Coordinates of C-alpha atoms in Angstrom, one line a residue:
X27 CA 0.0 0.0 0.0
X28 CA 1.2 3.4 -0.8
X29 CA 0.5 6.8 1.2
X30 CA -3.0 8.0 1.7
X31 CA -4.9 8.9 -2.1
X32 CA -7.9 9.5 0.3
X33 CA -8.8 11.4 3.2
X34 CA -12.0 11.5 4.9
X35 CA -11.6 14.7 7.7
X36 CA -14.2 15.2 10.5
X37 CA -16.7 14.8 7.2
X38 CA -20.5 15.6 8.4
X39 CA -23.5 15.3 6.0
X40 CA -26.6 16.0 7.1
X41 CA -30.6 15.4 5.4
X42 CA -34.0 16.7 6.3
X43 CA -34.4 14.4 9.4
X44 CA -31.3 12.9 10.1
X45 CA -27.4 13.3 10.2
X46 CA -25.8 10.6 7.8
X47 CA -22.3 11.1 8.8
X48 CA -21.1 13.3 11.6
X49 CA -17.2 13.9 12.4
X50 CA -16.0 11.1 10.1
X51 CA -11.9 10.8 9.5
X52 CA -9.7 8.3 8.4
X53 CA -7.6 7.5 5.2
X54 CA -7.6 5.3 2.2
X55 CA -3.7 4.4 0.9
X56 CA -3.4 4.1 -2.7
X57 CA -3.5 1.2 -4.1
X58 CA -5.3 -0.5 -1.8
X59 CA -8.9 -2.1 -1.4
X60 CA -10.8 -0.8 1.7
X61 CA -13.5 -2.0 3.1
X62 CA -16.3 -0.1 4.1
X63 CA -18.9 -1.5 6.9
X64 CA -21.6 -1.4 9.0
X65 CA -25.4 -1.4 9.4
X66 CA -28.0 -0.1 7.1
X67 CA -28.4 3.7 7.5
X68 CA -24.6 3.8 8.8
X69 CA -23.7 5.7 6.3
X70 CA -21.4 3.8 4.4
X71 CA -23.3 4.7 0.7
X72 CA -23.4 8.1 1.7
X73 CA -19.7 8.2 2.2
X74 CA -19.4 7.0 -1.2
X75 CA -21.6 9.4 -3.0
X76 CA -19.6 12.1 -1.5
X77 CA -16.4 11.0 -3.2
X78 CA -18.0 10.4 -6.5
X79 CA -19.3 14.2 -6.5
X80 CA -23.0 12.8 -6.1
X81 CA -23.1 14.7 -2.8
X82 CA -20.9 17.4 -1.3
X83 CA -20.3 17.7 2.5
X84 CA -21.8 19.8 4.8
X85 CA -18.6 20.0 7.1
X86 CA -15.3 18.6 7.1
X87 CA -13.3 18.0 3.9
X88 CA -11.9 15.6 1.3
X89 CA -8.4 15.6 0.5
X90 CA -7.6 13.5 -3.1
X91 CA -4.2 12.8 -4.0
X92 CA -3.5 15.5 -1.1
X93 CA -5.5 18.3 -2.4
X94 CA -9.3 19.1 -1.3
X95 CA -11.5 17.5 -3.7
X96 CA -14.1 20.0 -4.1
X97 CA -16.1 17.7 -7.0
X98 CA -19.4 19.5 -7.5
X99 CA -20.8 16.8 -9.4
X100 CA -20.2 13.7 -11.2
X101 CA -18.5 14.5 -14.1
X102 CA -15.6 16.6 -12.1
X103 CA -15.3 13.4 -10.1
X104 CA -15.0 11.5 -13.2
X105 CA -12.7 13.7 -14.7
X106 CA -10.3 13.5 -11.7
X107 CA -10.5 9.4 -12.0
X108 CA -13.4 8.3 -10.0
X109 CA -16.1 6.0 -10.5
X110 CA -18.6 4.5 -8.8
X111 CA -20.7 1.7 -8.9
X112 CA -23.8 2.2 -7.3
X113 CA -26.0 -0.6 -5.2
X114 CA -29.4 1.1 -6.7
X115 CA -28.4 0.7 -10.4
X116 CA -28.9 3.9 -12.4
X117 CA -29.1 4.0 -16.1
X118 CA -31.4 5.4 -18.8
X119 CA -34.0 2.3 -19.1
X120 CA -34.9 2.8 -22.5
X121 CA -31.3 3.0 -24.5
X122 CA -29.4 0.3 -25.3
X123 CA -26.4 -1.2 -23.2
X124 CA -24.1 0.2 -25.7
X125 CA -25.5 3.8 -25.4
X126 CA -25.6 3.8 -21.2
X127 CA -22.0 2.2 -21.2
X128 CA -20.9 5.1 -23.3
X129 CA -23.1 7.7 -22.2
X130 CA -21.4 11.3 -22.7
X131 CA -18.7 9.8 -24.5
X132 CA -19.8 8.1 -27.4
X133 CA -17.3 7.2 -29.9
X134 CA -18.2 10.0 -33.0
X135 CA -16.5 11.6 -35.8
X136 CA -17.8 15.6 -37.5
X137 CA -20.1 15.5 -35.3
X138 CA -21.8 11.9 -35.5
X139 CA -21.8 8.8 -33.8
X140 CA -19.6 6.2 -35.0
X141 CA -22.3 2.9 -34.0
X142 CA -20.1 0.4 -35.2
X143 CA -17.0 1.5 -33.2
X144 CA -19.0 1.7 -30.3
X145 CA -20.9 -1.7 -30.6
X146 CA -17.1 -3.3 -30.9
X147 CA -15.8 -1.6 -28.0
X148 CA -19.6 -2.4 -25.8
X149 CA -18.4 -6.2 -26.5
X150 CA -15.2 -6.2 -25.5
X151 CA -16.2 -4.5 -22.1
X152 CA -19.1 -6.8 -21.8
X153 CA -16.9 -9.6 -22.3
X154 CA -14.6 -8.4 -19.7
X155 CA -16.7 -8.9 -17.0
X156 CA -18.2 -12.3 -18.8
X157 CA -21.3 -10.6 -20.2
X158 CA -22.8 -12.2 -23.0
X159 CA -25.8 -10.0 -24.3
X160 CA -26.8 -8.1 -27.5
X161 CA -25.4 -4.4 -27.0
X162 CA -28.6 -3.4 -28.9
X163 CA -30.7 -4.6 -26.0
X164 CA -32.2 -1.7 -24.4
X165 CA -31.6 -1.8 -20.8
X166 CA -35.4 -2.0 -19.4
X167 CA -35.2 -6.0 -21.0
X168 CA -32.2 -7.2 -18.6
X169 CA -32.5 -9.2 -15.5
X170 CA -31.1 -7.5 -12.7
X171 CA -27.9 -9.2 -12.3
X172 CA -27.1 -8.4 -16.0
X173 CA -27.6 -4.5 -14.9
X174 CA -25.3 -4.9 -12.4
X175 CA -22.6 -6.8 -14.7
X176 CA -22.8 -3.5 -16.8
X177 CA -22.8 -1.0 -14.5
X178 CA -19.5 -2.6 -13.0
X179 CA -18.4 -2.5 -17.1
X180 CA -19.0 1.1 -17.2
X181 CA -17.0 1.9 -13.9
X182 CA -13.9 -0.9 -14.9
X183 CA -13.6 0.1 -18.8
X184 CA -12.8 4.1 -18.3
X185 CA -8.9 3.5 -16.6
X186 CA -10.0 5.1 -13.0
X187 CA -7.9 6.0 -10.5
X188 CA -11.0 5.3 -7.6
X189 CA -13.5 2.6 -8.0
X190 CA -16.1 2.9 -5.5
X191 CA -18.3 -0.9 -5.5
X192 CA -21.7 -0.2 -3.6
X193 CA -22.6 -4.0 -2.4
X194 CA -21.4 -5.1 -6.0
X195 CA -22.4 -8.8 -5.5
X196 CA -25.9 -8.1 -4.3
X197 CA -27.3 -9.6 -7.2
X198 CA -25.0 -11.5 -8.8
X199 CA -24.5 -15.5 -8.9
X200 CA -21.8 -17.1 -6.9
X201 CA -20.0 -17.7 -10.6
X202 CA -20.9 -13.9 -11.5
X203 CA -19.4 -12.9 -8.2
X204 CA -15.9 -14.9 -9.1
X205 CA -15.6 -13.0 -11.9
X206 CA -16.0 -9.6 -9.9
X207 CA -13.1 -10.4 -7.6
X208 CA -11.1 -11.2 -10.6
X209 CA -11.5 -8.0 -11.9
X210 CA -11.0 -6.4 -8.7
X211 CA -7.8 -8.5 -8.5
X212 CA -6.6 -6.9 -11.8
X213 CA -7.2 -3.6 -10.9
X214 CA -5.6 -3.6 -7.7
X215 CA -2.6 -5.1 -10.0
X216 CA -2.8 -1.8 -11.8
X217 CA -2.6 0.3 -8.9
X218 CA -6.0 1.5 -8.5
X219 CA -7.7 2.2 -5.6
X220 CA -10.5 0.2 -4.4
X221 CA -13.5 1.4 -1.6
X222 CA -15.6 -1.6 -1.3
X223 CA -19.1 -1.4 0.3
X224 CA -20.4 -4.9 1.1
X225 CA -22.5 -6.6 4.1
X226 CA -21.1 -10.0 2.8
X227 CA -17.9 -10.5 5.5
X228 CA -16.4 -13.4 3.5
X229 CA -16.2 -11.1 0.6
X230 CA -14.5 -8.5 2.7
X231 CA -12.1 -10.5 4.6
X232 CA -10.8 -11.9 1.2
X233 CA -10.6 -9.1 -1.0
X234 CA -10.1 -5.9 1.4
X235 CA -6.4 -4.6 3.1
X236 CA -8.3 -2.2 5.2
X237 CA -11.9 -1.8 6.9
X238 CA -13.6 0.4 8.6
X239 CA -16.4 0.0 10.7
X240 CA -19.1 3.0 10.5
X241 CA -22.3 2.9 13.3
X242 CA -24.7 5.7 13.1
X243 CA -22.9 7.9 11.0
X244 CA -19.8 7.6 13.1
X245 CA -16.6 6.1 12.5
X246 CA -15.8 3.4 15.1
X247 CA -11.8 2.1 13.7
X248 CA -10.1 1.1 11.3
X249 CA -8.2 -2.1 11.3
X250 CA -6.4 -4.4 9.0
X251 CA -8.1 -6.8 7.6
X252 CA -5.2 -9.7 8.1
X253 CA -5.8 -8.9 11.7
X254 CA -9.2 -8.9 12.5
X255 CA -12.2 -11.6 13.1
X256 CA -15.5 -11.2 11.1
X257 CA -17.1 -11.7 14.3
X258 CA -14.7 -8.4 16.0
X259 CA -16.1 -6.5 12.6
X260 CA -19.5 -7.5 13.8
X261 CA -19.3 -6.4 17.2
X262 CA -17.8 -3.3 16.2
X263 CA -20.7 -2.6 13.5
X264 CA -23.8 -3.6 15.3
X265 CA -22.6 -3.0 19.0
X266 CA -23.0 -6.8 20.3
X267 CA -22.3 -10.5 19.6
X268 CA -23.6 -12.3 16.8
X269 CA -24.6 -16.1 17.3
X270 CA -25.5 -18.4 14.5
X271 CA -29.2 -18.4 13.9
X272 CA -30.6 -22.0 13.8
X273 CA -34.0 -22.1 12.5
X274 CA -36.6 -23.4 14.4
X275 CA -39.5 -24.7 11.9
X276 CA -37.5 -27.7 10.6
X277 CA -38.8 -29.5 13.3
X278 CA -42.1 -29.0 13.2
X279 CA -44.8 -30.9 11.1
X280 CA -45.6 -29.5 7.8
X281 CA -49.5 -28.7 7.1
X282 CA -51.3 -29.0 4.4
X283 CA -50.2 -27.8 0.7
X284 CA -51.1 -23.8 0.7
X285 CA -49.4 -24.0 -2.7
X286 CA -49.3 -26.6 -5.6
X287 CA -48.4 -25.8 -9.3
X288 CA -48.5 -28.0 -12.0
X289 CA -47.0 -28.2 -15.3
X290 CA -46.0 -24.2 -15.0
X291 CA -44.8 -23.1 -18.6
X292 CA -44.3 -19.6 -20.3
X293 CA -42.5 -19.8 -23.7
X294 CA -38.8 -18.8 -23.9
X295 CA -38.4 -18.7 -20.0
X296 CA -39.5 -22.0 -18.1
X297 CA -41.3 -25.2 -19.3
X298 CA -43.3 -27.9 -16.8
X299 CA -42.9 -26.6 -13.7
X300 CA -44.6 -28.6 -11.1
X301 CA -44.2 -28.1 -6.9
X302 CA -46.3 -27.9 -4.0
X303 CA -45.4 -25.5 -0.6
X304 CA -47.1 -26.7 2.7
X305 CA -47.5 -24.6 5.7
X306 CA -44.7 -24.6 7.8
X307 CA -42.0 -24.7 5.6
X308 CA -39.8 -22.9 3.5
X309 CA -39.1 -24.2 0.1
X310 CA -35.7 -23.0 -1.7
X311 CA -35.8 -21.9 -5.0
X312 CA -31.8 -22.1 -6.7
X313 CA -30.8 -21.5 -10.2
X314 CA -28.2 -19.6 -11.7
X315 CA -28.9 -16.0 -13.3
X316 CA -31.7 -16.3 -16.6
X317 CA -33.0 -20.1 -15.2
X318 CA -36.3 -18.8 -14.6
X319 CA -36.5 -18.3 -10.8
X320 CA -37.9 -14.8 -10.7
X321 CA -40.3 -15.4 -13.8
X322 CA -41.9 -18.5 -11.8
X323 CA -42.9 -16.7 -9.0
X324 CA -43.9 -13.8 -11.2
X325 CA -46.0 -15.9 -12.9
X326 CA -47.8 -17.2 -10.0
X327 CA -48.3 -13.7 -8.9
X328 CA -50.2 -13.1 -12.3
X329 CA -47.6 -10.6 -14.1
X330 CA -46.5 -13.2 -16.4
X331 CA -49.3 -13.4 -19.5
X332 CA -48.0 -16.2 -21.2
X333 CA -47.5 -18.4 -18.5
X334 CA -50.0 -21.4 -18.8
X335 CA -50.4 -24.2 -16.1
X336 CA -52.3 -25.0 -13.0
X337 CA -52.2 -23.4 -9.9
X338 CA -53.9 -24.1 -6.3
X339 CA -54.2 -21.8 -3.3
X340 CA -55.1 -24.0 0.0
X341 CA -56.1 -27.0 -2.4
X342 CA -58.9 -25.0 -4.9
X343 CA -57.9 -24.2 -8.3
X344 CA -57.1 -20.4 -9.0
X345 CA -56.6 -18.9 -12.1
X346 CA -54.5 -15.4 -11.3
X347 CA -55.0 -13.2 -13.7
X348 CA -53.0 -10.3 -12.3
X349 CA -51.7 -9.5 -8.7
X350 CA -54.9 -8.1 -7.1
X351 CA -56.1 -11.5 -7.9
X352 CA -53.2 -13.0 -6.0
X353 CA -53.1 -11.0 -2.7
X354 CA -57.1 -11.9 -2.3
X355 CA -56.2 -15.5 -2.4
X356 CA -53.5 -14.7 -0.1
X357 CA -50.6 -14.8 -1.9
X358 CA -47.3 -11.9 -1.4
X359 CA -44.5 -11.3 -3.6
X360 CA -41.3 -9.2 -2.5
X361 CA -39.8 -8.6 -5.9
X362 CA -36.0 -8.8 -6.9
X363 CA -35.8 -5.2 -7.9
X364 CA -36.9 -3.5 -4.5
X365 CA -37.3 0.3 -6.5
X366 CA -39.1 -0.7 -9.8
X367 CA -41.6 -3.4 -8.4
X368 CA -41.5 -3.7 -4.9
X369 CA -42.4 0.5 -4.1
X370 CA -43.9 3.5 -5.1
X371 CA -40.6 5.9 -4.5
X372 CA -42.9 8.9 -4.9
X373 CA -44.3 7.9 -1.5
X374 CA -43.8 8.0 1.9
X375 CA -42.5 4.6 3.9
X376 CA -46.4 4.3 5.4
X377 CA -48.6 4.6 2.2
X378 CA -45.9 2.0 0.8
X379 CA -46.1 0.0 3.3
X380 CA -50.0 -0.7 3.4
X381 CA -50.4 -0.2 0.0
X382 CA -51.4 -4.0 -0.1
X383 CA -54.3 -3.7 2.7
X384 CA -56.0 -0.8 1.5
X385 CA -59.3 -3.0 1.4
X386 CA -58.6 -3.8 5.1
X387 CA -58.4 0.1 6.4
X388 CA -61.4 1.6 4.8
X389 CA -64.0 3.0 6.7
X390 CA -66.8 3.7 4.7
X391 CA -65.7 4.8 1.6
X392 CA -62.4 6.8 3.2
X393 CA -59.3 5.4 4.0
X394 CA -59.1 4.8 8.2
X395 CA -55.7 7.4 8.8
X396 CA -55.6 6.5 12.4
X397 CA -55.6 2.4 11.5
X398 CA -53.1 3.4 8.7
X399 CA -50.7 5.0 10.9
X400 CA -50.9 2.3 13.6
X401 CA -50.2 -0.4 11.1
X402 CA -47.0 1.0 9.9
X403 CA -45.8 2.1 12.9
X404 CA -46.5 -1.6 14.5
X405 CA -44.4 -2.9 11.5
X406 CA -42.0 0.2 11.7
X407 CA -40.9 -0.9 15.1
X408 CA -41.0 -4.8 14.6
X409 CA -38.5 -4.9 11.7
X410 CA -36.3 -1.5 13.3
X411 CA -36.6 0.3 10.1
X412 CA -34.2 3.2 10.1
X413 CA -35.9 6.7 9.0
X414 CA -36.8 10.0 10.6
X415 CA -40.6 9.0 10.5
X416 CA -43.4 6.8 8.9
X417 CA -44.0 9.9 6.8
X418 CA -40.5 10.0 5.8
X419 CA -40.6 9.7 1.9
X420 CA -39.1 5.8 1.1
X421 CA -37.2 7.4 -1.6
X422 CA -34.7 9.3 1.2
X423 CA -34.3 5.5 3.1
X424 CA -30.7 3.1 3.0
X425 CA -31.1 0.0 0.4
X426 CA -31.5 -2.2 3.3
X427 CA -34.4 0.1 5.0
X428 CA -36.2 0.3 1.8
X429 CA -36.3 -4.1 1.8
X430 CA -37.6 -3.9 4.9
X431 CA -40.5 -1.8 3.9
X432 CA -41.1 -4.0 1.0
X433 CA -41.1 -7.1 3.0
X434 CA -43.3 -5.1 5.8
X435 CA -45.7 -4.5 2.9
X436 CA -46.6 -7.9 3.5
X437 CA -46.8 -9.1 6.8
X438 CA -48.9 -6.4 7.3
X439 CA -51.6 -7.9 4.5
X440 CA -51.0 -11.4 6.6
X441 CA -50.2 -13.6 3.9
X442 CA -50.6 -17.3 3.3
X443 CA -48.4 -17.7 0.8
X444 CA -45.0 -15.6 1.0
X445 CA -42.6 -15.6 -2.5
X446 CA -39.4 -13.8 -1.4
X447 CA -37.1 -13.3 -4.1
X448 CA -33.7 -11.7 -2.4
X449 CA -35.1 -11.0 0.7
X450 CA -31.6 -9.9 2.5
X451 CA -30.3 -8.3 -1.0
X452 CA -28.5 -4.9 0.3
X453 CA -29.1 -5.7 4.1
X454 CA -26.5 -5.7 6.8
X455 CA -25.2 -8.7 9.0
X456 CA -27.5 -7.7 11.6
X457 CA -30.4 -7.0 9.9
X458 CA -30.0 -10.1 7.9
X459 CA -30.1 -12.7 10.8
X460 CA -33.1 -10.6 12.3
X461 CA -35.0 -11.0 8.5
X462 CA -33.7 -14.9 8.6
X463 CA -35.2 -15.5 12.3
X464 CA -38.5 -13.8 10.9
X465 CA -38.7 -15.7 7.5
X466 CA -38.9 -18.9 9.9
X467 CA -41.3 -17.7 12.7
X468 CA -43.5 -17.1 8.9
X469 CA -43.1 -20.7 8.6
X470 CA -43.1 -21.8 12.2
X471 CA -46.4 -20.0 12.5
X472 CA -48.0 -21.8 9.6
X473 CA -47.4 -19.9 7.0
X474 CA -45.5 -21.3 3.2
X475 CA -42.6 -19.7 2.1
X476 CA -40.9 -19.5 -1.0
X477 CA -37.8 -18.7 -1.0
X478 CA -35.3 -17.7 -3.7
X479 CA -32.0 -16.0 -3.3
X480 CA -28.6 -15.9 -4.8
X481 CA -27.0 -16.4 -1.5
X482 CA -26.6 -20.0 -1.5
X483 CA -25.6 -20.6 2.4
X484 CA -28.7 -18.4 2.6
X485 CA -31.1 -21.2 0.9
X486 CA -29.1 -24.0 2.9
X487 CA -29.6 -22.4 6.5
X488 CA -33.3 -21.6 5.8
X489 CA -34.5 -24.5 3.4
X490 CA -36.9 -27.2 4.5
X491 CA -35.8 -28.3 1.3
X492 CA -34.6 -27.1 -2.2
X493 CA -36.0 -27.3 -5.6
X494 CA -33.0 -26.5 -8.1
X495 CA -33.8 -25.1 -11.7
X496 CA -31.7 -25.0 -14.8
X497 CA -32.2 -23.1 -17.9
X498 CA -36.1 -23.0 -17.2
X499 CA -36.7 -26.4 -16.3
X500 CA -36.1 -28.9 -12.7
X501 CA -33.7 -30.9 -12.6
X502 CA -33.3 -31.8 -8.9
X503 CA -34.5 -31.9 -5.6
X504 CA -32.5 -31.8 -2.3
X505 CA -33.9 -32.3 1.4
X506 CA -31.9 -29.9 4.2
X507 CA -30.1 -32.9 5.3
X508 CA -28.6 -33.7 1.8
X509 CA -27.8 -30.5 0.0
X510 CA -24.3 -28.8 0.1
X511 CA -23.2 -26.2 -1.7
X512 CA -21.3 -27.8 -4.1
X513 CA -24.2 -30.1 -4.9
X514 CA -26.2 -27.2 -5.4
X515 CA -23.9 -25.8 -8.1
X516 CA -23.5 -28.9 -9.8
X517 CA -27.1 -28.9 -10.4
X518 CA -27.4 -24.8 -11.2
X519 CA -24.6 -25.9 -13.9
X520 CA -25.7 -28.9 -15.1
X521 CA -22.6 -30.5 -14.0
X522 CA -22.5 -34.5 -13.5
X523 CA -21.5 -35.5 -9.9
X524 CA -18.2 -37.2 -9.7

């Protein structure tokens, strides 16, 4: 590591509301990776919006390469060498991949764009970070990982001096993820610097030099990464211990099957999908990136019109035509992408979160404000979601307070049938065990649980068991007792067992 490129001194930023950061110092060497951590609303996104320009502090200073970095946007940040890779992706939805990797410096010559040149050099920074896709694809057709891979494209292919990763690997398979630290490993080999925002420890502990802990807008230390514990990283971040979390439903006696689909088909994406969800248990969904996990439960919740099959809800037929249909039979999806499906940013964190109970706090033929406002602030205080107030527009929240509106969204409706897809994507440690504990009192409680995530040791700590889907169709089955991780990638890959 060489001497400090970065330093953070007594930086405060403040919103309506709240203070993000307050009195925050320490360095970043060049060269090095460092690891920033701690709970949602900690600050740690904040931080990194401030060196990319996005936000400027309201005291304190940023030294860059020893001289204040007074970026007033982006673009000066970008023009000094720093990018960023943001957790909430941010692109324009309806150009193609080539045009938002290339945005504001298109290749062009007297005065037009030269396509061909930029379609050629879109490929080769696809392929660098092992993206396979049409650069003619507008970006509003691409699964959420593949936004992610092209974001990271856009911040690896323009020679920075700074990359800034916001919780890089929050959507992207274990195999997507590889590649990531490969590029990461390359461009520490350059000598760029690297400020790496993840809740994933593991990922931290092997990639990062440096960390430091933030909690509640403060720093708490630094340390070196060779010489601290992801448990000491926890304490530090959350304030206490954190045991392993056993879940408690496995033992119990599944009920009855809430859920049972057969012969599930929609053309193009999966074919003959058949499983049934009881109460009391939590069914894991795996599959790489583009097997069909997200479309499936889409398409139970009625937002896929050409999937065809049968579906029953508590052993009667259903036919769900869209997702009003679904949450009357009981049914709740949390969606993959949190700010296009799963919220109404516009909002404040209470109308989003009983948006899906309306029905249920009428009176007469007004909406019941004093019901309202004790629902969300029951659910406000039962998953500890961070924000000056229930009235607090959801736009304003942390990634990881935003999930847990979207998951409070439906508990509050009381739902049967649960489909989580990512439920702990962009949550911290603590946070995440408290979401895990509360997924199984669902099931323990009666309630059947779908479950898909990209976080395999996720699935295999929460699974009653796991269903495992390759390009749109089954292909295995594992009870808890059986599956392993690498059993569960051999499957996702369609590998043979040796």
């Amino acid at each position: 590591m060489g001497s400090a490129l970065l330093r953070f001194e007594n930086i405060t930023k403040r919103f309506p509301g709240v203070t993000a950061l307050e009195g925050v110092t320490f360095d970043v060497a060049a060269g090095e990776c460092h690891a920033l951590v701690g709970e949602n609303g900690a600050g740690k996104s904040t931080l990194g919006k401030l060196v990319a320009g996005i936000y400027q502090p309201d005291d304190g200073r940023i030294l860059f390469d020893g001289r204040p970095a007074d970026f007033g946007s982006p673009l000066d940040a970008a023009r000094a060498g720093i990018r960023i890779v943001h957790q909430e992706l941010a692109f324009c939805p309806n150009l193609s991949v080539a045009e938002n990797l290339f945005l504001g410096q298109m290749p062009s010559a007297c005065g037009f764009v030269r396509r061909q040149e930029m379609e050629r050099q879109a490929r080769a920074r696809l392929s660098d970070v092992g993206l396979s896709i049409n650069p003619h694809a507008p970006m509003n057709k691409l699964s959420t990982a593949q936004e992610q891979l092209v974001q990271i494209a856009v911040a690896v292919g323009q020679k920075a001096r700074v990359v800034i990763f916001d919780e890089p690997t929050s959507s992207l398979s274990p195999a997507e993820a590889e590649r990531l630290f490969a590029i990461i490993g390359r461009l520490k080999a350059d000598g760029v610097t690297i400020l790496y925002v993840s809740h994933h420890l593991s990922e931290i502990m092997r990639l990062t030099d440096r960390v430091t802990v933030l909690r509640d807008g403060r720093c708490i230390n630094t340390l070196r990464t060779s010489t601290t514990s992801p448990d000491e990283i926890v304490r530090l971040m959350i304030g206490r211990p954190l045991g392993d979390y056993y879940p408690t439903h496995v033992g119990a006696q599944r009920g009855p099957a809430l859920l049972r689909v057969r012969g599930l088909s929609s053309p193009g994406k999966f074919e003959d999908i058949s499983f049934d969800v009881h109460a009391g248990e939590i069914v894991g969904l795996a599959g790489l990136v583009g097997a069909g996990r997200s479309e499936i439960a889409q398409a139970i919740f009625g937002i896929e019109p050409a999937a065809q099959g049968t579906i029953e809800v508590e052993e009667r037929p259903v036919v769900l035509r869209d997702p009003r249909n679904a949450i009357e039979h009981g049914i709740g999806l949390l969606p993959e992408d949190r700010k296009r499906q799963g919220l109404v940013l516009t909002m404040d964190c209470k109308a989003n979160l009983t948006l899906a109970m309306l029905d249920r706090l009428r009176g007469g033929w007004l909406l019941d404000r004093r019901s309202e406002r004790a629902v969300a602030q029951e659910y406000f205080g039962w998953l500890r979601i961070r924000a000056p107030s229930i009235d607090a527009p959801v736009a304003g929240l942390s990634g990881g307070n935003q999930q847990k509106v979207a998951l409070a969204k439906w508990l509050a409706r009381k739902c049967r049938v649960l489909m989580l897809d990512e439920p702990t994507r962009g949550v911290d440690v603590g946070a995440k065990a408290e979401i895990h504990a509360l997924i199984d009192a669902l099931a323990a409680e009666g309630r059947a649980v779908l479950l898909i995530s990209s976080d395999l040791p996720e699935v295999l700590n929460l699974s009653t068991r796991i269903l495992v889907l390759c390009q749109g169709r089954l292909v295995g089955e594992l009870s808890r007792d059986e599956a392993t991780q690498e059993k569960l990638m051999r499957l996702m890959a369609n590998v043979p067992a040796v």
